[in-house]
Amino acid sequence: DFANRTALVSSGSISVAGRNESATTQASEPTIAGDVVSRSVWWEWTAPFSGPVTVTTAGSSFDTLLGAFTGTALGALTSIAENDDAGTGAYTSTINFNAISGIPYVLLVGGFNGAGGKIRLGVTVGTGPCAYTVTPTSKSFSNIASAGTETVTTSTGCSWSAASNDSFITIT
């Protein structure tokens, strides 16, 4: 159950196996992609560093539902990513999100429509893109002292920095 979830400890990628035939569903458990989860199994993984993460149930023997959440109590979880079927006929699930160092993520694997069997859960760090947008993409200034603003937008957990090689440009 949620309160007795298994901690996954790793400074990198990890793969674990389990089963859910004897698992039940607790009151206040979240839905995954709008589907009611049955036979739920919970894990907790704390991000060892910030960056992109892929979590998958590939290799599981049944139709899985997969979700990643933050929070410490059922009924008060925040969904980070969720999936019901990775597509192309696969009944396993895959999610991608940008993890933040030191944040514990609660991972839920359950069966679709009462399904159960062997679970294969994989957490891979360092996969997936961090997308960045810079607005505006260009700017011109006269030869008189001027100021301007650039806005950098990126996904949660992706870091960036700005630097100048010219002494007449100041970045604040």
XYZ file of N, CA and C in Angstrom:
516
model
N 0.827 -1.184 0.000
C 0.000 0.000 0.000
C 0.871 1.248 0.000
N 0.245 2.400 -0.160
C 0.968 3.660 -0.292
C 1.896 3.917 0.890
N 1.409 3.707 2.111
C 2.203 3.997 3.307
C 3.432 3.099 3.421
N 3.401 1.923 2.823
C 4.522 0.983 2.899
C 5.240 0.836 1.566
N 5.240 1.890 0.765
C 5.882 1.833 -0.557
C 7.367 1.513 -0.419
N 7.894 0.875 -1.436
C 9.285 0.451 -1.455
C 10.171 1.580 -1.970
N 11.223 1.886 -1.233
C 12.174 2.920 -1.655
C 13.139 2.339 -2.680
N 13.306 3.036 -3.781
C 14.290 2.670 -4.797
C 15.507 3.552 -4.572
N 16.639 2.935 -4.308
C 17.847 3.693 -4.006
C 18.848 3.467 -5.125
N 19.232 4.564 -5.774
C 20.201 4.471 -6.855
C 20.703 5.862 -7.199
N 21.959 5.957 -7.576
C 22.499 7.237 -8.036
C 22.400 7.337 -9.548
N 21.779 6.352 -10.166
C 21.615 6.359 -11.623
C 20.379 5.581 -12.005
N 20.433 4.930 -13.133
C 19.296 4.159 -13.621
C 19.102 2.901 -12.786
N 17.845 2.432 -12.745
C 17.532 1.270 -11.912
C 16.410 0.468 -12.569
N 16.404 -0.834 -12.343
C 15.336 -1.703 -12.822
C 14.966 -2.649 -11.679
N 13.657 -2.759 -11.409
C 13.184 -3.640 -10.350
C 12.042 -4.501 -10.884
N 11.816 -5.612 -10.213
C 10.724 -6.510 -10.592
C 9.802 -6.698 -9.401
N 8.552 -6.979 -9.693
C 7.577 -7.231 -8.650
C 6.355 -7.910 -9.244
N 5.342 -8.095 -8.431
C 4.080 -8.697 -8.867
C 2.948 -7.942 -8.206
N 1.754 -7.986 -8.811
C 0.628 -7.272 -8.217
C -0.636 -8.120 -8.081
N -0.547 -9.428 -8.277
C -1.755 -10.260 -8.200
C -2.463 -10.168 -6.852
N -1.727 -10.021 -5.767
C -2.331 -9.960 -4.431
C -2.557 -8.527 -3.960
N -2.214 -7.571 -4.791
C -2.369 -6.166 -4.406
C -3.834 -5.744 -4.464
N -4.152 -4.712 -3.704
C -5.500 -4.143 -3.696
C -5.413 -2.673 -4.077
N -6.530 -1.993 -4.038
C -6.578 -0.559 -4.295
C -7.114 0.120 -3.047
N -6.477 1.222 -2.646
C -6.883 1.960 -1.461
C -7.825 3.110 -1.838
N -8.631 3.536 -0.873
C -9.471 4.711 -1.078
C -8.581 5.923 -1.362
N -9.015 6.808 -2.194
C -8.327 8.060 -2.549
C -7.143 7.871 -3.485
N -6.948 6.666 -4.045
C -5.872 6.514 -5.013
C -6.218 7.287 -6.277
N -5.212 7.886 -6.912
C -5.475 8.665 -8.119
C -5.818 7.774 -9.313
N -6.469 8.356 -10.296
C -6.650 7.680 -11.573
C -5.406 7.946 -12.413
N -5.202 7.116 -13.413
C -4.086 7.297 -14.348
C -4.689 7.497 -15.734
N -4.410 8.636 -16.337
C -4.920 8.958 -17.676
C -6.430 8.742 -17.744
N -7.121 9.046 -16.642
C -8.565 8.909 -16.577
C -9.067 7.513 -16.261
N -8.151 6.548 -16.115
C -8.536 5.164 -15.827
C -8.403 4.858 -14.340
N -9.342 4.092 -13.805
C -9.267 3.639 -12.418
C -8.196 2.561 -12.328
N -7.329 2.693 -11.346
C -6.220 1.757 -11.153
C -6.694 0.606 -10.268
N -6.347 -0.621 -10.645
C -6.612 -1.770 -9.792
C -5.287 -2.461 -9.484
N -5.264 -3.151 -8.350
C -4.066 -3.909 -7.943
C -2.810 -3.033 -7.951
N -2.852 -1.950 -7.211
C -1.767 -0.963 -7.252
C -0.564 -1.370 -6.402
N 0.611 -1.022 -6.918
C 1.878 -1.220 -6.225
C 2.602 0.126 -6.265
N 3.186 0.517 -5.128
C 3.814 1.834 -4.979
C 5.309 1.716 -4.707
N 6.081 2.603 -5.338
C 7.505 2.765 -5.071
C 7.787 4.243 -4.836
N 8.945 4.528 -4.241
C 9.379 5.922 -4.097
C 10.823 6.024 -4.546
N 11.093 7.001 -5.409
C 12.432 7.233 -5.938
C 12.781 8.698 -5.727
N 13.914 8.949 -5.076
C 14.377 10.321 -4.869
C 15.433 10.630 -5.918
N 15.204 11.713 -6.664
C 16.109 12.086 -7.754
C 17.493 12.417 -7.208
N 18.541 11.752 -7.723
C 19.891 12.037 -7.246
C 20.449 13.333 -7.824
N 19.847 13.834 -8.915
C 20.244 15.100 -9.521
C 19.110 15.564 -10.422
N 19.175 16.803 -10.840
C 18.129 17.362 -11.700
C 18.379 16.973 -13.148
N 17.291 16.683 -13.858
C 17.404 16.372 -15.273
C 16.285 15.456 -15.727
N 16.310 15.118 -17.004
C 15.254 14.290 -17.580
C 15.301 12.847 -17.098
N 14.107 12.267 -16.926
C 13.953 10.899 -16.429
C 12.894 10.194 -17.272
N 13.118 8.930 -17.550
C 12.114 8.080 -18.191
C 11.810 6.934 -17.240
N 10.521 6.692 -17.019
C 10.083 5.561 -16.204
C 9.212 4.692 -17.103
N 9.437 3.380 -17.074
C 8.701 2.487 -17.968
C 8.325 1.186 -17.266
N 7.250 0.588 -17.764
C 6.857 -0.754 -17.308
C 7.107 -1.778 -18.416
N 7.929 -1.428 -19.395
C 8.260 -2.361 -20.478
C 8.808 -3.653 -19.885
N 8.309 -4.788 -20.358
C 8.707 -6.087 -19.833
C 7.717 -6.641 -18.830
N 6.706 -5.842 -18.453
C 5.653 -6.337 -17.560
C 4.754 -7.286 -18.337
N 4.062 -8.172 -17.629
C 3.286 -9.221 -18.296
C 1.797 -8.900 -18.443
N 1.389 -7.653 -18.146
C -0.029 -7.306 -18.212
C -0.190 -5.850 -18.629
N -1.408 -5.421 -18.850
C -1.737 -4.061 -19.252
C -1.576 -3.132 -18.047
N -0.518 -2.315 -18.060
C -0.180 -1.482 -16.908
C -0.693 -0.057 -17.037
N -0.845 0.572 -15.879
C -1.057 2.007 -15.735
C 0.113 2.507 -14.909
N 0.684 3.664 -15.271
C 1.890 4.160 -14.615
C 1.747 5.646 -14.320
N 2.088 6.041 -13.097
C 2.057 7.454 -12.736
C 3.196 7.825 -11.819
N 3.647 9.080 -11.935
C 4.636 9.653 -11.021
C 3.983 10.844 -10.337
N 4.158 10.921 -9.017
C 3.515 11.957 -8.223
C 4.493 12.511 -7.205
N 4.191 13.681 -6.698
C 4.854 14.197 -5.512
C 3.788 14.327 -4.435
N 4.219 14.240 -3.189
C 3.294 14.350 -2.062
C 3.503 13.217 -1.094
N 2.899 13.353 0.071
C 3.120 12.373 1.131
C 1.847 11.687 1.613
N 0.706 12.024 1.010
C -0.548 11.413 1.457
C -1.469 11.146 0.278
N -2.114 9.993 0.297
C -3.128 9.706 -0.723
C -4.209 10.772 -0.641
N -4.742 11.153 -1.769
C -5.751 12.198 -1.808
C -5.154 13.587 -1.874
N -3.828 13.693 -1.691
C -3.158 14.992 -1.738
C -1.896 14.918 -2.597
N -1.903 14.023 -3.582
C -0.744 13.869 -4.462
C -0.862 14.811 -5.654
N 0.279 15.251 -6.155
C 0.332 16.062 -7.370
C 0.885 15.209 -8.493
N 0.127 15.096 -9.573
C 0.568 14.295 -10.713
C 1.687 15.011 -11.450
N 2.761 14.280 -11.718
C 3.889 14.795 -12.494
C 3.805 14.275 -13.929
N 3.496 12.992 -14.077
C 3.349 12.369 -15.399
C 2.566 11.082 -15.225
N 1.784 10.713 -16.255
C 1.034 9.460 -16.192
C 0.794 8.939 -17.596
N 0.634 7.592 -17.692
C 0.454 6.973 -18.994
C -0.307 5.669 -18.875
N -1.178 5.444 -19.857
C -1.878 4.181 -20.046
C -1.568 3.748 -21.466
N -0.599 2.902 -21.630
C -0.162 2.336 -22.908
C 0.837 3.250 -23.620
N 1.990 2.685 -23.897
C 3.059 3.418 -24.564
C 2.783 3.602 -26.057
N 1.742 2.962 -26.575
C 1.385 3.121 -27.984
C 1.864 1.966 -28.837
N 1.537 2.031 -30.099
C 1.894 1.017 -31.106
C 1.593 -0.402 -30.633
N 0.421 -0.576 -30.009
C 0.005 -1.913 -29.598
C 0.577 -2.379 -28.277
N 1.484 -1.611 -27.676
C 2.077 -2.003 -26.405
C 1.124 -1.675 -25.268
N 0.960 -2.603 -24.337
C 0.113 -2.359 -23.178
C 0.929 -2.004 -21.949
N 2.218 -1.804 -22.140
C 3.034 -1.291 -21.050
C 3.038 0.232 -21.158
N 3.557 0.899 -20.142
C 3.454 2.354 -20.050
C 4.827 2.990 -19.910
N 4.954 4.231 -20.416
C 6.188 4.995 -20.319
C 5.856 6.446 -20.018
N 6.581 7.035 -19.078
C 6.440 8.457 -18.792
C 7.803 9.124 -18.815
N 7.816 10.408 -19.145
C 9.026 11.225 -19.133
C 8.734 12.492 -18.338
N 9.678 12.887 -17.501
C 9.548 14.160 -16.792
C 10.933 14.645 -16.404
N 11.006 15.907 -16.025
C 12.263 16.486 -15.589
C 12.303 16.481 -14.069
N 13.164 15.639 -13.513
C 13.273 15.488 -12.065
C 14.082 16.635 -11.468
N 13.809 16.917 -10.213
C 14.545 17.927 -9.467
C 15.304 17.231 -8.352
N 16.576 17.510 -8.252
C 17.444 16.863 -7.271
C 16.867 16.933 -5.864
N 16.861 15.773 -5.184
C 16.415 15.694 -3.807
C 14.915 15.545 -3.620
N 14.145 15.641 -4.701
C 12.687 15.513 -4.599
C 12.312 14.033 -4.652
N 11.512 13.560 -3.687
C 11.022 12.184 -3.764
C 9.812 12.105 -4.702
N 9.860 11.185 -5.635
C 8.766 10.932 -6.577
C 8.131 9.597 -6.219
N 6.819 9.595 -6.077
C 6.077 8.391 -5.757
C 5.599 7.791 -7.075
N 5.941 6.535 -7.321
C 5.621 5.860 -8.575
C 4.529 4.822 -8.327
N 3.474 4.892 -9.113
C 2.343 3.978 -9.001
C 2.273 3.115 -10.249
N 2.253 1.800 -10.055
C 2.002 0.860 -11.143
C 0.771 0.062 -10.761
N -0.174 0.005 -11.666
C -1.384 -0.747 -11.410
C -1.861 -1.433 -12.664
N -2.891 -2.218 -12.507
C -3.457 -2.935 -13.636
C -4.647 -2.209 -14.227
N -4.760 -2.287 -15.527
C -5.931 -1.762 -16.219
C -7.021 -2.816 -16.175
N -8.209 -2.413 -15.741
C -9.376 -3.299 -15.750
C -9.128 -4.606 -14.983
N -8.457 -4.506 -13.831
C -8.233 -5.672 -12.984
C -7.031 -6.517 -13.339
N -6.240 -6.092 -14.308
C -5.100 -6.898 -14.773
C -4.026 -7.021 -13.700
N -3.345 -8.148 -13.716
C -2.259 -8.387 -12.784
C -1.239 -9.329 -13.366
N -0.076 -9.359 -12.736
C 0.996 -10.241 -13.183
C 2.346 -9.716 -12.756
N 3.345 -9.992 -13.583
C 4.730 -9.594 -13.311
C 4.921 -8.135 -13.703
N 5.539 -7.362 -12.794
C 5.859 -5.955 -13.063
C 7.352 -5.828 -13.286
N 7.716 -5.114 -14.316
C 9.101 -4.698 -14.543
C 9.056 -3.172 -14.555
N 9.723 -2.531 -13.603
C 9.749 -1.073 -13.510
C 11.167 -0.594 -13.741
N 11.339 0.266 -14.715
C 12.652 0.825 -15.019
C 12.648 2.332 -14.877
N 13.672 2.868 -14.215
C 13.863 4.306 -14.089
C 15.200 4.617 -14.748
N 15.160 5.411 -15.810
C 16.378 5.764 -16.543
C 16.594 7.264 -16.439
N 17.731 7.659 -15.929
C 18.043 9.078 -15.792
C 18.852 9.544 -16.986
N 18.690 10.810 -17.299
C 19.478 11.401 -18.373
C 18.939 11.144 -19.761
N 17.651 10.808 -19.884
C 17.063 10.613 -21.200
C 16.002 11.657 -21.433
N 15.691 11.890 -22.666
C 14.655 12.862 -22.999
C 15.224 14.264 -23.106
N 14.562 15.113 -23.850
C 15.092 16.450 -24.099
C 14.667 17.470 -23.047
N 15.529 18.427 -22.811
C 15.169 19.649 -22.096
C 15.000 20.706 -23.179
N 13.818 21.225 -23.330
C 13.549 22.220 -24.368
C 13.675 23.623 -23.785
N 14.248 24.553 -24.567
C 14.435 25.930 -24.142
C 13.832 26.867 -25.180
N 13.278 27.969 -24.712
C 12.791 29.020 -25.591
C 13.381 30.333 -25.114
N 13.957 31.110 -26.038
C 14.498 32.430 -25.730
C 13.647 33.445 -26.492
N 13.130 34.450 -25.753
C 12.269 35.455 -26.360
C 12.753 36.847 -25.976
N 12.931 37.738 -26.900
C 12.891 37.539 -28.351
C 14.149 36.821 -28.822
N 14.108 36.315 -30.037
C 15.241 35.545 -30.552
C 16.380 36.437 -31.029
N 16.118 37.717 -31.268
C 17.193 38.654 -31.605
C 16.780 40.047 -31.153
N 17.796 40.903 -30.964
C 17.539 42.264 -30.507
C 18.684 43.144 -30.975
N 18.378 44.364 -31.407
C 19.400 45.319 -31.851
C 19.404 46.523 -30.923
N 20.600 47.105 -30.720
C 20.751 48.285 -29.879
C 21.552 49.330 -30.637
N 21.301 50.578 -30.304
C 22.106 51.648 -30.898
C 23.453 51.688 -30.191
N 24.323 52.622 -30.617
C 25.633 52.705 -29.974
C 25.582 53.515 -28.689
N 24.396 53.932 -28.274
C 24.214 54.640 -27.012
C 23.841 53.597 -25.957
N 24.193 53.864 -24.709
C 23.884 52.912 -23.632
C 22.411 52.513 -23.686
N 22.161 51.233 -23.708
C 20.800 50.706 -23.798
C 20.645 49.515 -22.864
N 19.404 49.185 -22.597
C 19.108 48.014 -21.767
C 18.037 47.202 -22.464
N 18.000 45.934 -22.182
C 16.983 45.070 -22.769
C 16.790 43.839 -21.913
N 15.738 43.118 -22.208
C 15.409 41.918 -21.456
C 15.220 40.750 -22.406
N 15.777 39.626 -22.045
C 15.561 38.366 -22.751
C 14.907 37.425 -21.745
N 13.960 36.636 -22.191
C 13.296 35.681 -21.316
C 13.655 34.276 -21.757
N 14.135 33.458 -20.821
C 14.454 32.061 -21.088
C 13.406 31.217 -20.382
N 12.747 30.336 -21.138
C 11.736 29.436 -20.582
C 12.166 28.009 -20.854
N 12.066 27.155 -19.835
C 12.445 25.751 -19.994
C 11.547 24.887 -19.111
N 11.645 23.607 -19.285
C 10.879 22.654 -18.485
C 11.388 22.641 -17.055
N 10.516 22.305 -16.110
C 10.902 22.188 -14.714
C 12.035 21.171 -14.584
N 13.063 21.530 -13.844
C 14.177 20.625 -13.613
C 15.325 20.788 -14.587
N 15.123 21.532 -15.675
C 16.207 21.780 -16.628
C 16.890 23.081 -16.240
N 18.203 23.054 -16.142
C 18.920 24.255 -15.729
C 19.550 24.936 -16.935
N 19.866 26.211 -16.773
C 20.522 26.978 -17.829
C 21.319 28.090 -17.178
N 22.239 28.678 -17.916
C 23.001 29.825 -17.426
C 23.277 30.749 -18.603
N 23.612 32.002 -18.317
C 23.934 32.993 -19.337
C 25.307 33.565 -19.029
N 26.051 33.841 -20.079
C 27.384 34.405 -19.916
C 27.675 35.322 -21.093
N 28.597 36.253 -20.902
C 29.011 37.154 -21.963
C 30.531 37.173 -22.047
N 31.043 37.184 -23.257
C 32.483 37.299 -23.468
C 32.895 38.739 -23.764
N 31.917 39.643 -23.786
C 32.193 41.059 -24.065
C 31.987 41.880 -22.801
N 32.958 42.744 -22.483
C 32.893 43.519 -21.249
C 31.797 44.566 -21.268
N 31.313 44.969 -22.444
C 30.258 45.988 -22.496
C 28.844 45.405 -22.317
N 28.732 44.074 -22.190
C 27.435 43.437 -21.944
C 27.416 42.960 -20.493
N 26.414 43.410 -19.753
C 26.242 43.020 -18.362
C 24.995 42.173 -18.237
N 25.126 41.022 -17.594
C 23.991 40.119 -17.386
C 23.639 40.157 -15.903
N 22.365 40.447 -15.637
C 21.922 40.469 -14.244
C 20.838 39.439 -14.033
